[in-house]
Coordinates of C-alpha atoms and ligand atoms in Angstrom, one line a residue:
M959 CA -72.0 23.9 21.6
S960 CA -69.4 22.4 24.3
M961 CA -70.0 23.7 27.7
N962 CA -67.7 26.5 28.6
V963 CA -68.0 26.2 32.1
T964 CA -68.0 23.2 34.5
T965 CA -68.4 24.0 38.5
N966 CA -68.8 27.9 37.7
V967 CA -65.1 27.8 36.0
Y968 CA -65.0 29.9 32.9
R969 CA -62.7 27.6 30.1
N970 CA -60.5 28.7 27.4
F971 CA -61.8 28.3 23.8
I972 CA -59.2 26.7 21.7
N973 CA -59.4 24.9 18.1
G974 CA -63.7 25.3 18.5
E975 CA -63.7 23.3 22.3
W976 CA -64.0 24.8 25.4
Q977 CA -61.2 23.6 27.4
E978 CA -59.5 22.8 30.5
S979 CA -56.5 24.3 31.3
K980 CA -53.2 22.4 32.2
S981 CA -53.3 24.4 35.4
A982 CA -55.5 24.0 38.3
E983 CA -54.9 27.3 39.3
Q984 CA -57.7 29.8 39.0
I985 CA -58.9 33.6 39.5
T986 CA -62.0 34.8 40.9
V987 CA -63.3 37.9 38.9
I988 CA -64.8 40.1 41.4
N989 CA -67.9 42.9 41.0
P990 CA -66.1 46.0 42.3
A991 CA -69.2 47.4 43.2
D992 CA -69.8 44.5 45.6
T993 CA -66.9 42.3 46.2
S994 CA -68.8 40.0 48.1
T995 CA -70.6 38.7 44.9
P996 CA -68.0 37.3 42.7
V997 CA -68.7 37.4 38.8
G998 CA -67.3 33.6 38.3
R999 CA -63.9 31.9 37.9
I1000 CA -61.9 31.8 34.8
Q1001 CA -58.5 29.6 34.8
S1002 CA -54.9 30.8 35.1
S1003 CA -53.7 29.1 32.2
T1004 CA -50.2 28.0 31.1
A1005 CA -47.7 28.2 28.5
A1006 CA -48.8 24.8 27.4
D1007 CA -52.6 26.2 26.8
L1008 CA -51.2 28.7 24.8
E1009 CA -49.5 26.6 22.6
A1010 CA -52.2 25.1 22.0
A1011 CA -54.2 28.0 21.0
V1012 CA -51.4 29.2 18.7
E1013 CA -51.0 25.7 17.0
A1014 CA -54.6 25.7 16.8
A1015 CA -54.7 28.8 15.1
D1016 CA -51.9 28.1 12.9
A1017 CA -53.2 25.2 11.3
A1018 CA -56.5 27.1 10.4
R1019 CA -54.8 29.8 9.0
K1020 CA -54.4 28.3 5.4
E1021 CA -58.2 27.3 5.0
W1022 CA -59.6 30.6 6.7
R1023 CA -57.5 32.8 4.2
S1024 CA -58.6 30.9 1.5
L1025 CA -62.3 32.1 1.9
S1026 CA -63.4 35.1 0.0
G1027 CA -63.7 38.3 2.1
A1028 CA -67.4 38.3 1.5
A1029 CA -67.5 34.6 2.7
R1030 CA -65.5 35.6 6.1
G1031 CA -67.7 38.9 5.9
D1032 CA -70.9 36.8 6.6
F1033 CA -69.4 34.9 9.7
L1034 CA -69.3 38.4 11.3
Y1035 CA -72.7 39.2 10.1
R1036 CA -74.4 35.9 12.0
A1037 CA -71.6 37.1 15.2
A1038 CA -73.2 40.3 15.5
A1039 CA -76.8 38.7 14.9
I1040 CA -76.4 36.7 17.9
L1041 CA -74.4 39.3 19.9
E1042 CA -77.5 41.5 19.6
E1043 CA -79.9 38.6 20.9
R1044 CA -77.3 38.3 24.1
A1045 CA -76.5 42.4 24.2
E1046 CA -78.4 42.8 27.3
E1047 CA -76.8 39.8 29.2
I1048 CA -73.2 40.6 27.8
A1049 CA -74.1 44.5 28.8
E1050 CA -74.6 43.3 32.5
T1051 CA -71.9 41.0 32.7
A1052 CA -69.2 43.9 31.7
T1053 CA -70.9 46.1 33.9
K1054 CA -70.9 43.9 36.9
E1055 CA -66.7 42.9 36.0
M1056 CA -65.6 46.1 35.6
G1057 CA -68.4 48.7 37.1
K1058 CA -69.1 51.2 34.2
T1059 CA -72.8 52.2 34.6
L1060 CA -75.7 49.7 32.6
P1061 CA -76.6 52.4 30.1
E1062 CA -72.7 53.0 29.3
A1063 CA -72.2 49.1 29.1
R1064 CA -75.4 48.6 26.7
G1065 CA -74.0 51.7 24.5
E1066 CA -70.7 49.8 24.1
T1067 CA -72.5 46.8 23.4
Q1068 CA -74.4 48.2 20.7
R1069 CA -71.2 49.4 19.7
G1070 CA -69.7 46.0 19.1
I1071 CA -72.4 45.2 16.9
A1072 CA -71.8 47.9 14.7
I1073 CA -68.4 47.1 14.6
L1074 CA -68.9 43.7 13.6
K1075 CA -71.6 45.0 10.6
F1076 CA -68.8 47.1 9.4
Y1077 CA -66.2 44.6 9.2
A1078 CA -68.4 42.4 7.6
G1079 CA -68.8 44.8 5.0
E1080 CA -65.2 45.5 4.7
G1081 CA -65.2 41.9 3.5
M1082 CA -66.5 42.7 0.3
R1083 CA -64.2 46.2 -0.6
K1084 CA -61.3 46.7 -2.5
T1085 CA -57.8 45.3 -1.5
G1086 CA -55.5 46.8 -4.0
D1087 CA -54.9 49.3 -6.6
V1088 CA -53.5 49.0 -10.2
I1089 CA -50.5 51.3 -10.5
P1090 CA -49.3 52.1 -14.4
S1091 CA -46.0 50.5 -15.2
T1092 CA -43.1 52.1 -17.0
D1093 CA -43.1 49.1 -19.3
A1094 CA -46.3 49.1 -21.5
S1095 CA -46.7 45.8 -22.0
A1096 CA -46.6 45.1 -18.2
F1097 CA -49.6 44.8 -15.6
M1098 CA -48.8 46.0 -12.3
Y1099 CA -51.0 45.8 -9.2
T1100 CA -51.1 45.8 -5.4
T1101 CA -53.0 43.4 -3.2
R1102 CA -53.4 42.7 0.6
V1103 CA -52.7 39.6 2.0
P1104 CA -53.1 38.2 5.9
L1105 CA -50.2 38.2 8.2
G1106 CA -51.4 35.0 10.1
V1107 CA -52.0 34.2 13.1
V1108 CA -52.7 37.7 15.1
G1109 CA -52.2 38.1 19.3
V1110 CA -55.1 40.1 20.6
I1111 CA -54.2 41.4 24.1
A1112 CA -56.7 43.9 25.4
P1113 CA -57.8 45.7 28.6
W1114 CA -60.5 46.0 30.6
N1115 CA -62.0 49.4 30.6
F1116 CA -63.9 48.5 27.1
P1117 CA -64.4 44.9 27.3
V1118 CA -67.0 44.5 24.6
A1119 CA -65.7 47.3 22.2
I1120 CA -62.1 46.9 22.1
P1121 CA -61.4 43.1 21.3
I1122 CA -64.1 43.1 18.6
W1123 CA -62.5 46.4 17.1
K1124 CA -59.5 44.6 16.9
M1125 CA -60.6 40.5 16.5
A1126 CA -63.2 41.6 13.7
P1127 CA -60.8 42.9 11.2
A1128 CA -58.4 40.7 11.8
L1129 CA -60.3 38.1 10.8
V1130 CA -62.4 39.9 8.1
Y1131 CA -58.7 40.0 6.6
G1132 CA -58.2 36.3 6.7
N1133 CA -56.1 36.1 9.8
T1134 CA -56.5 33.6 12.6
V1135 CA -56.7 34.9 16.1
V1136 CA -55.5 34.1 19.7
F1137 CA -57.3 36.4 22.2
K1138 CA -56.2 36.9 25.4
P1139 CA -58.5 39.4 27.7
A1140 CA -57.8 41.2 30.5
S1141 CA -58.4 38.9 33.7
E1142 CA -61.2 41.6 35.2
T1143 CA -63.5 41.6 32.1
A1144 CA -62.4 37.6 31.2
I1145 CA -66.3 36.4 31.4
T1146 CA -67.3 38.8 29.0
A1147 CA -64.9 38.4 26.5
I1148 CA -66.0 34.7 27.1
K1149 CA -69.5 35.3 26.1
I1150 CA -68.7 37.6 23.1
I1151 CA -66.1 33.9 21.9
E1152 CA -69.6 31.8 22.5
C1153 CA -71.4 34.5 19.9
F1154 CA -68.3 33.7 17.5
E1155 CA -68.9 29.8 18.5
A1156 CA -72.2 30.3 17.7
A1157 CA -71.7 31.7 14.2
G1158 CA -69.9 28.7 13.4
F1159 CA -66.5 30.2 12.8
P1160 CA -64.3 27.0 11.7
K1161 CA -61.9 25.5 14.5
G1162 CA -59.0 27.4 15.2
V1163 CA -59.9 30.1 13.7
I1164 CA -60.6 32.3 16.9
N1165 CA -59.3 31.3 20.2
L1166 CA -59.1 32.6 23.6
V1167 CA -56.7 32.0 26.5
T1168 CA -57.3 33.5 29.8
G1169 CA -54.8 33.8 32.9
A1170 CA -51.7 36.3 33.8
G1171 CA -50.3 38.8 31.3
S1172 CA -47.0 37.8 32.4
V1173 CA -47.8 34.3 31.0
I1174 CA -50.6 34.6 28.3
G1175 CA -50.0 38.0 27.2
K1176 CA -45.9 37.6 27.1
G1177 CA -46.2 34.1 25.5
L1178 CA -48.0 35.6 23.0
A1179 CA -46.0 38.6 21.9
E1180 CA -42.9 36.2 22.0
H1181 CA -44.2 33.2 20.1
P1182 CA -42.7 32.8 16.8
K1183 CA -46.1 31.8 15.0
V1184 CA -47.8 34.8 16.0
Q1185 CA -46.9 36.8 13.1
G1186 CA -48.9 40.1 14.3
I1187 CA -49.5 41.7 17.8
T1188 CA -52.5 44.0 18.7
F1189 CA -52.6 45.7 22.2
T1190 CA -54.4 48.4 24.5
G1191 CA -53.2 48.5 27.2
S1192 CA -50.7 50.6 30.0
N1193 CA -47.6 52.6 28.5
N1194 CA -45.4 50.1 30.5
V1195 CA -46.9 46.5 29.6
G1196 CA -47.2 47.9 25.7
K1197 CA -43.5 49.2 25.3
G1198 CA -42.3 45.5 26.8
I1199 CA -44.5 43.9 23.9
G1200 CA -43.2 46.3 21.1
L1201 CA -40.0 45.8 21.9
T1202 CA -40.3 41.9 22.1
A1203 CA -42.2 41.7 18.9
L1204 CA -39.7 44.0 17.1
E1205 CA -36.8 41.7 18.1
R1206 CA -38.4 38.7 16.4
G1207 CA -39.5 40.7 13.1
A1208 CA -43.5 40.7 14.2
K1209 CA -45.9 43.1 13.3
Y1210 CA -47.5 44.9 16.5
Q1211 CA -49.9 47.8 17.2
L1212 CA -50.0 49.2 20.6
E1213 CA -52.4 51.6 22.0
M1214 CA -52.1 53.2 25.2
G1215 CA -52.5 55.9 27.6
G1216 CA -53.7 59.4 27.6
K1217 CA -53.2 62.5 29.6
N1218 CA -56.2 64.2 27.5
P1219 CA -56.7 68.1 27.7
V1220 CA -60.1 70.1 27.4
I1221 CA -59.0 73.8 26.6
I1222 CA -61.9 76.2 27.5
A1223 CA -61.4 79.4 25.7
A1224 CA -62.5 82.8 26.3
D1225 CA -65.6 82.5 24.0
A1226 CA -66.7 79.0 25.3
D1227 CA -70.4 78.1 25.6
I1228 CA -69.9 77.5 29.7
E1229 CA -72.7 75.3 29.9
Q1230 CA -71.9 73.1 27.0
A1231 CA -68.1 73.1 28.4
V1232 CA -69.1 71.9 32.0
D1233 CA -71.4 69.7 31.0
A1234 CA -68.9 68.0 28.4
T1235 CA -66.3 68.5 30.8
I1236 CA -68.0 66.3 33.3
S1237 CA -69.0 63.5 31.1
G1238 CA -65.8 63.6 29.4
A1239 CA -63.8 63.2 33.0
F1240 CA -66.4 61.3 34.8
R1241 CA -68.2 58.8 32.8
S1242 CA -66.8 55.2 33.4
T1243 CA -65.3 56.7 36.3
G1244 CA -63.0 58.3 34.2
Q1245 CA -61.3 54.7 32.8
K1246 CA -61.4 55.5 29.2
C1247 CA -58.3 56.0 27.7
T1248 CA -59.7 59.1 25.8
A1249 CA -61.0 60.8 29.4
T1250 CA -60.3 64.4 30.3
S1251 CA -57.9 64.7 32.5
R1252 CA -56.4 68.3 32.3
V1253 CA -59.2 71.7 32.2
I1254 CA -56.9 74.2 30.6
V1255 CA -59.1 77.3 31.4
E1256 CA -58.9 81.1 30.1
A1257 CA -58.5 83.3 32.7
S1258 CA -61.6 85.4 31.7
I1259 CA -63.8 82.8 32.2
Y1260 CA -62.2 80.7 34.7
D1261 CA -64.1 81.9 37.8
A1262 CA -67.7 81.3 36.0
F1263 CA -66.2 77.8 34.4
R1264 CA -65.1 76.8 37.8
E1265 CA -68.2 77.7 39.8
K1266 CA -70.6 76.0 37.3
L1267 CA -68.2 72.7 37.1
I1268 CA -68.3 72.2 41.2
E1269 CA -72.2 72.9 41.0
K1270 CA -72.9 70.4 38.7
T1271 CA -70.1 67.7 39.8
K1272 CA -71.8 67.5 43.3
D1273 CA -74.9 66.5 41.9
I1274 CA -73.5 63.0 40.5
T1275 CA -75.0 60.2 42.1
I1276 CA -72.0 57.7 42.8
G1277 CA -73.0 53.9 43.9
N1278 CA -73.6 50.5 42.3
S1279 CA -73.8 50.6 38.6
L1280 CA -76.4 48.1 38.2
E1281 CA -78.7 50.6 39.4
Q1282 CA -80.7 52.9 37.4
E1283 CA -80.3 56.3 39.3
V1284 CA -76.5 55.7 39.6
W1285 CA -74.3 58.1 37.2
L1286 CA -71.0 57.1 38.7
G1287 CA -69.7 53.6 39.5
P1288 CA -66.9 51.9 41.2
I1289 CA -63.2 52.2 39.9
A1290 CA -62.7 48.7 38.6
S1291 CA -60.2 47.6 41.3
E1292 CA -58.3 47.2 44.3
A1293 CA -55.4 48.2 42.2
Q1294 CA -56.5 51.2 40.4
L1295 CA -58.6 52.2 43.2
Q1296 CA -55.2 52.3 44.9
N1297 CA -53.4 53.8 41.8
C1298 CA -55.9 56.6 41.9
L1299 CA -55.8 57.4 46.1
H1300 CA -52.3 57.6 45.3
Y1301 CA -52.6 60.6 43.0
I1302 CA -55.1 62.2 44.9
Q1303 CA -52.4 62.4 47.7
T1304 CA -49.5 63.2 45.0
G1305 CA -51.5 66.0 44.2
I1306 CA -52.0 67.5 47.7
E1307 CA -48.5 66.8 48.5
E1308 CA -47.6 68.6 45.5
G1309 CA -49.2 72.0 46.4
A1310 CA -52.3 71.9 44.0
K1311 CA -55.3 72.6 45.9
L1312 CA -58.4 70.1 46.5
I1313 CA -61.4 72.4 45.6
L1314 CA -63.8 69.2 45.7
G1315 CA -64.1 65.3 46.4
G1316 CA -60.7 63.3 47.1
E1317 CA -62.2 60.8 49.2
Q1318 CA -62.7 57.1 49.4
L1319 CA -65.8 56.2 50.2
T1320 CA -66.4 52.9 52.7
D1321 CA -69.8 53.8 54.3
G1322 CA -72.9 51.2 54.2
D1323 CA -72.9 49.8 50.7
Y1324 CA -70.2 51.8 49.5
E1325 CA -68.3 49.8 52.1
K1326 CA -68.2 46.7 49.8
G1327 CA -66.5 48.3 46.8
F1328 CA -64.1 50.4 45.5
Y1329 CA -65.4 53.8 45.4
V1330 CA -63.8 57.5 45.1
Q1331 CA -65.8 61.0 45.1
P1332 CA -65.3 62.9 41.6
T1333 CA -62.0 64.8 42.3
I1334 CA -61.1 68.3 41.2
F1335 CA -58.0 70.3 41.6
E1336 CA -57.1 73.9 41.0
D1337 CA -53.9 75.8 41.4
V1338 CA -52.4 73.0 39.2
T1339 CA -48.9 73.8 37.5
T1340 CA -47.6 71.4 34.3
D1341 CA -44.8 70.1 35.9
M1342 CA -47.0 68.6 38.7
V1343 CA -47.0 64.9 38.3
I1344 CA -50.8 65.0 38.2
A1345 CA -50.5 67.1 35.7
Q1346 CA -48.1 64.6 33.5
E1347 CA -49.4 61.1 34.4
E1348 CA -52.4 59.2 33.5
I1349 CA -54.7 58.8 36.7
F1350 CA -57.1 56.8 35.1
G1351 CA -59.7 57.3 37.7
P1352 CA -62.6 60.5 38.1
V1353 CA -59.7 63.3 38.8
I1354 CA -59.3 66.5 36.9
A1355 CA -56.6 69.3 37.4
L1356 CA -57.6 72.9 36.3
I1357 CA -54.9 74.9 35.0
K1358 CA -55.7 78.6 34.2
V1359 CA -54.1 80.0 31.3
D1360 CA -53.6 84.1 30.0
S1361 CA -54.2 83.2 26.5
E1362 CA -55.1 80.7 23.6
E1363 CA -50.9 80.5 22.6
Q1364 CA -50.4 79.3 26.2
A1365 CA -53.5 77.3 26.4
I1366 CA -52.2 75.1 23.1
D1367 CA -48.7 75.0 24.7
V1368 CA -49.6 73.6 28.1
A1369 CA -52.4 71.0 26.3
N1370 CA -49.0 70.1 24.3
D1371 CA -46.8 69.7 27.4
V1372 CA -47.2 66.1 28.3
K1373 CA -45.5 62.2 27.1
F1374 CA -49.3 61.6 25.8
G1375 CA -51.0 62.5 22.4
L1376 CA -54.3 60.4 22.5
S1377 CA -57.4 62.9 22.5
A1378 CA -58.1 66.4 23.1
S1379 CA -61.1 69.2 22.8
I1380 CA -61.5 72.6 22.6
F1381 CA -64.6 74.8 23.5
T1382 CA -64.8 77.9 21.2
K1383 CA -67.0 79.6 19.0
N1384 CA -64.6 80.8 17.0
I1385 CA -63.6 79.3 13.2
G1386 CA -59.8 80.5 13.6
R1387 CA -59.1 79.1 16.9
F1388 CA -60.6 75.6 16.5
L1389 CA -58.7 75.4 13.0
Q1390 CA -55.4 76.7 15.0
F1391 CA -55.9 73.8 17.6
A1392 CA -56.7 71.0 15.0
E1393 CA -53.6 72.1 13.4
E1394 CA -51.2 72.8 16.6
M1395 CA -52.8 70.1 19.1
E1396 CA -50.5 66.7 19.2
A1397 CA -53.4 64.4 19.6
G1398 CA -54.5 61.6 17.5
L1399 CA -58.2 62.4 18.1
I1400 CA -59.2 66.0 18.1
R1401 CA -62.9 67.1 19.0
V1402 CA -64.6 70.8 19.0
N1403 CA -67.3 71.6 21.0
A1404 CA -67.6 68.3 22.3
E1405 CA -65.9 65.8 25.2
S1406 CA -62.4 64.5 24.7
A1407 CA -63.8 61.3 24.8
G1408 CA -66.2 59.4 21.8
V1409 CA -64.7 57.1 19.2
E1410 CA -66.5 56.5 16.2
L1411 CA -65.8 52.7 14.9
Q1412 CA -65.6 54.0 11.0
A1413 CA -62.9 56.9 11.8
P1414 CA -59.6 55.9 12.3
F1415 CA -58.6 56.0 16.1
G1416 CA -54.9 56.3 17.8
G1417 CA -52.4 58.1 19.2
M1418 CA -49.4 60.6 18.5
K1419 CA -46.5 60.7 20.8
Q1420 CA -46.4 57.7 23.5
S1421 CA -49.9 57.1 23.0
S1422 CA -49.5 54.9 20.4
S1423 CA -47.1 52.8 18.4
H1424 CA -48.4 55.4 15.7
S1425 CA -50.4 52.7 13.7
R1426 CA -54.3 53.6 13.8
E1427 CA -57.1 51.4 14.7
Q1428 CA -60.6 50.9 13.5
G1429 CA -62.3 51.7 10.0
E1430 CA -60.5 51.6 6.7
A1431 CA -57.6 51.7 8.8
A1432 CA -57.2 48.8 10.3
K1433 CA -56.7 47.3 7.0
E1434 CA -52.9 49.0 7.4
F1435 CA -52.1 46.8 10.5
F1436 CA -53.8 43.4 9.6
T1437 CA -52.8 42.7 6.0
S1438 CA -49.2 43.1 4.3
I1439 CA -49.2 44.8 0.9
K1440 CA -47.9 42.9 -2.2
T1441 CA -47.0 44.6 -5.4
V1442 CA -47.4 42.5 -8.4
F1443 CA -45.8 42.8 -11.9
V1444 CA -47.2 40.9 -14.7
K1445 CA -45.2 41.0 -18.2
G1446 CA -47.5 40.1 -21.1
Ligands
NAD2168 N1 -55.4 54.1 23.6 C1 -56.1 53.1 23.8 O1 -56.7 52.9 22.6 C2 -56.5 52.4 25.0 C3 -57.5 52.2 25.4 C4 -58.5 51.7 26.5 C5 -57.5 51.3 27.6 N2 -56.2 51.9 27.1 C6 -55.0 52.2 28.4 O2 -55.1 50.9 29.0 C7 -54.7 51.0 30.1 C8 -55.6 50.4 31.3 O3 -55.5 48.7 30.9 P1 -55.1 47.8 31.4 O4 -54.7 48.3 33.5 O5 -56.1 46.2 31.4 O6 -53.2 47.8 30.9 P2 -52.7 46.8 31.1 O7 -51.1 46.8 30.2 O8 -52.4 46.7 32.6 O9 -53.2 45.1 30.7 C9 -53.5 45.3 29.3 C10 -53.7 43.8 28.9 O10 -52.4 43.4 28.9 C11 -51.9 41.7 29.5 N3 -50.5 41.9 29.7 C12 -50.2 42.5 31.2 N4 -49.0 42.2 31.5 C13 -48.3 41.7 30.1 C14 -47.3 41.4 29.6 N5 -46.1 41.1 30.9 N6 -47.0 41.1 28.4 C15 -48.3 41.1 27.8 N7 -49.7 41.3 28.1 C16 -49.7 41.8 29.4 C17 -53.0 42.3 30.8 O11 -53.5 41.1 31.3 C18 -54.2 42.7 29.8 O12 -54.9 41.9 28.9 C19 -54.4 52.2 30.3 O13 -53.3 52.8 30.6 C20 -55.6 53.0 29.4 O14 -55.0 54.3 28.9 C21 -55.8 52.6 25.8
DO4_2169 O1 -60.6 53.7 26.8 C1 -60.2 54.1 25.3 C2 -61.1 53.9 24.0 C3 -62.0 54.7 23.9 C4 -63.4 55.2 23.5 O2 -63.8 54.0 23.3 C5 -64.0 56.4 23.6 O3 -64.2 57.4 24.0 O4 -65.5 56.0 23.2

């Protein structure tokens, strides 16, 4: 195995080797819980590095696709076993890089292992249908072929699960991959790729290039030899990638932001609803695309819900996410912290009432990191910025409504449609919610976050390019269907 790190600078993985960038520039990866102890350094790679990675992936394409799905799946099984051996180290690295608590990072790493195993099995499943032809002497069937080279562009908030839920299906369905991780969590990404390397994937089948989104990410989207781009991240970046891919006829898949509501109906179990709201809104410091951001509460239950929510949120322990007793870690970066504080200030200025939190924590150990209190606003109206825009931090807006119809109208009154949940014991109500709510993930008596790897995941409206990731649905993006007509 070639070394992936020299003088503590993590390198690119291109054509089966850890390679130094043509650029001398590096990016320091910080620990948002304690900026005085950097996690390491990565390379700020160049267009030439990307070119080498795409060429390697292109050269490996024909041989990789010629293997059976089962044989490709075996490589994924091996990667899963190696990730399992290194799970603790990789979870710790993720925690250090982006600040989610260690138990959350461990859970995410276990999810990564399960995703690898799921797609390893996909290599044995069906790839087409027989369709009766109108010609009695002909045989007609469909089959699926890989796209070719796939560019994977990932965010920092699920540094293990998201890259794996893109790369595993890409690979098992016969594509080769060039992966550009978010710089904030590139060392976690590199450790995942080490697992793939140790699993013995042929040279060039999987490649990783670190660096700026505006160079490596954009370069992938523009590259004529990249036939598919799968992106998860912010709306602004996603839209640019979609337009670029569309222009040159590449297939693309975008999973982007959310402004996810939870409806607390008059008949909700308050204890259950409060616990789920806190978990949905504040776990991972509110930095899940599925995080609860708007809490829409029926008037008759509002005061009781509000009181319990405040009481339980006050118990949250905030600190360095590696410490066992900590429930809420830091925000992932200085930029995200400033973004979150900006939205808190905007909420105050536009007349929402701050009823808990709202402050950056800077005393003692907090001084070294990017900490903000869990924050609750009330008297929020749907036209306010804090009710419309994704904040991506531990901030929620309480919105009081008078009826179930109004609750769903308010819930739908945003440009996003990723996930949504309702607390109710009434079957009719949850069926109506499931039918009328404009979101790709509907959860009933459960928090808005929580994605299952075997089920389709993706958003409606501006949360997505309307394709679905995960489960069997991934096949739709990572393959093209061919219809074959055979005349006897
Ligand atoms: N819908 C989902 O499944 C989902 C999941 C996780 C995160 N997200 C969203 O991701 C966002 C947070 O992640 P982020 O801050 O890493 O997002 P981001 O858009 O800033 O970055 C995502 C990735 O794109 C790269 N990038 C940046 N500029 C680029 C460009 N011009 N061209 C190509 N690539 C470029 C980045 O380097 C990174 O790897 C939030 O909006 C969140 O809702 C969505
Ligand atoms: O950030 C997006 C992914 C969310 C997720 O995986 C979950 O809610 O479990």
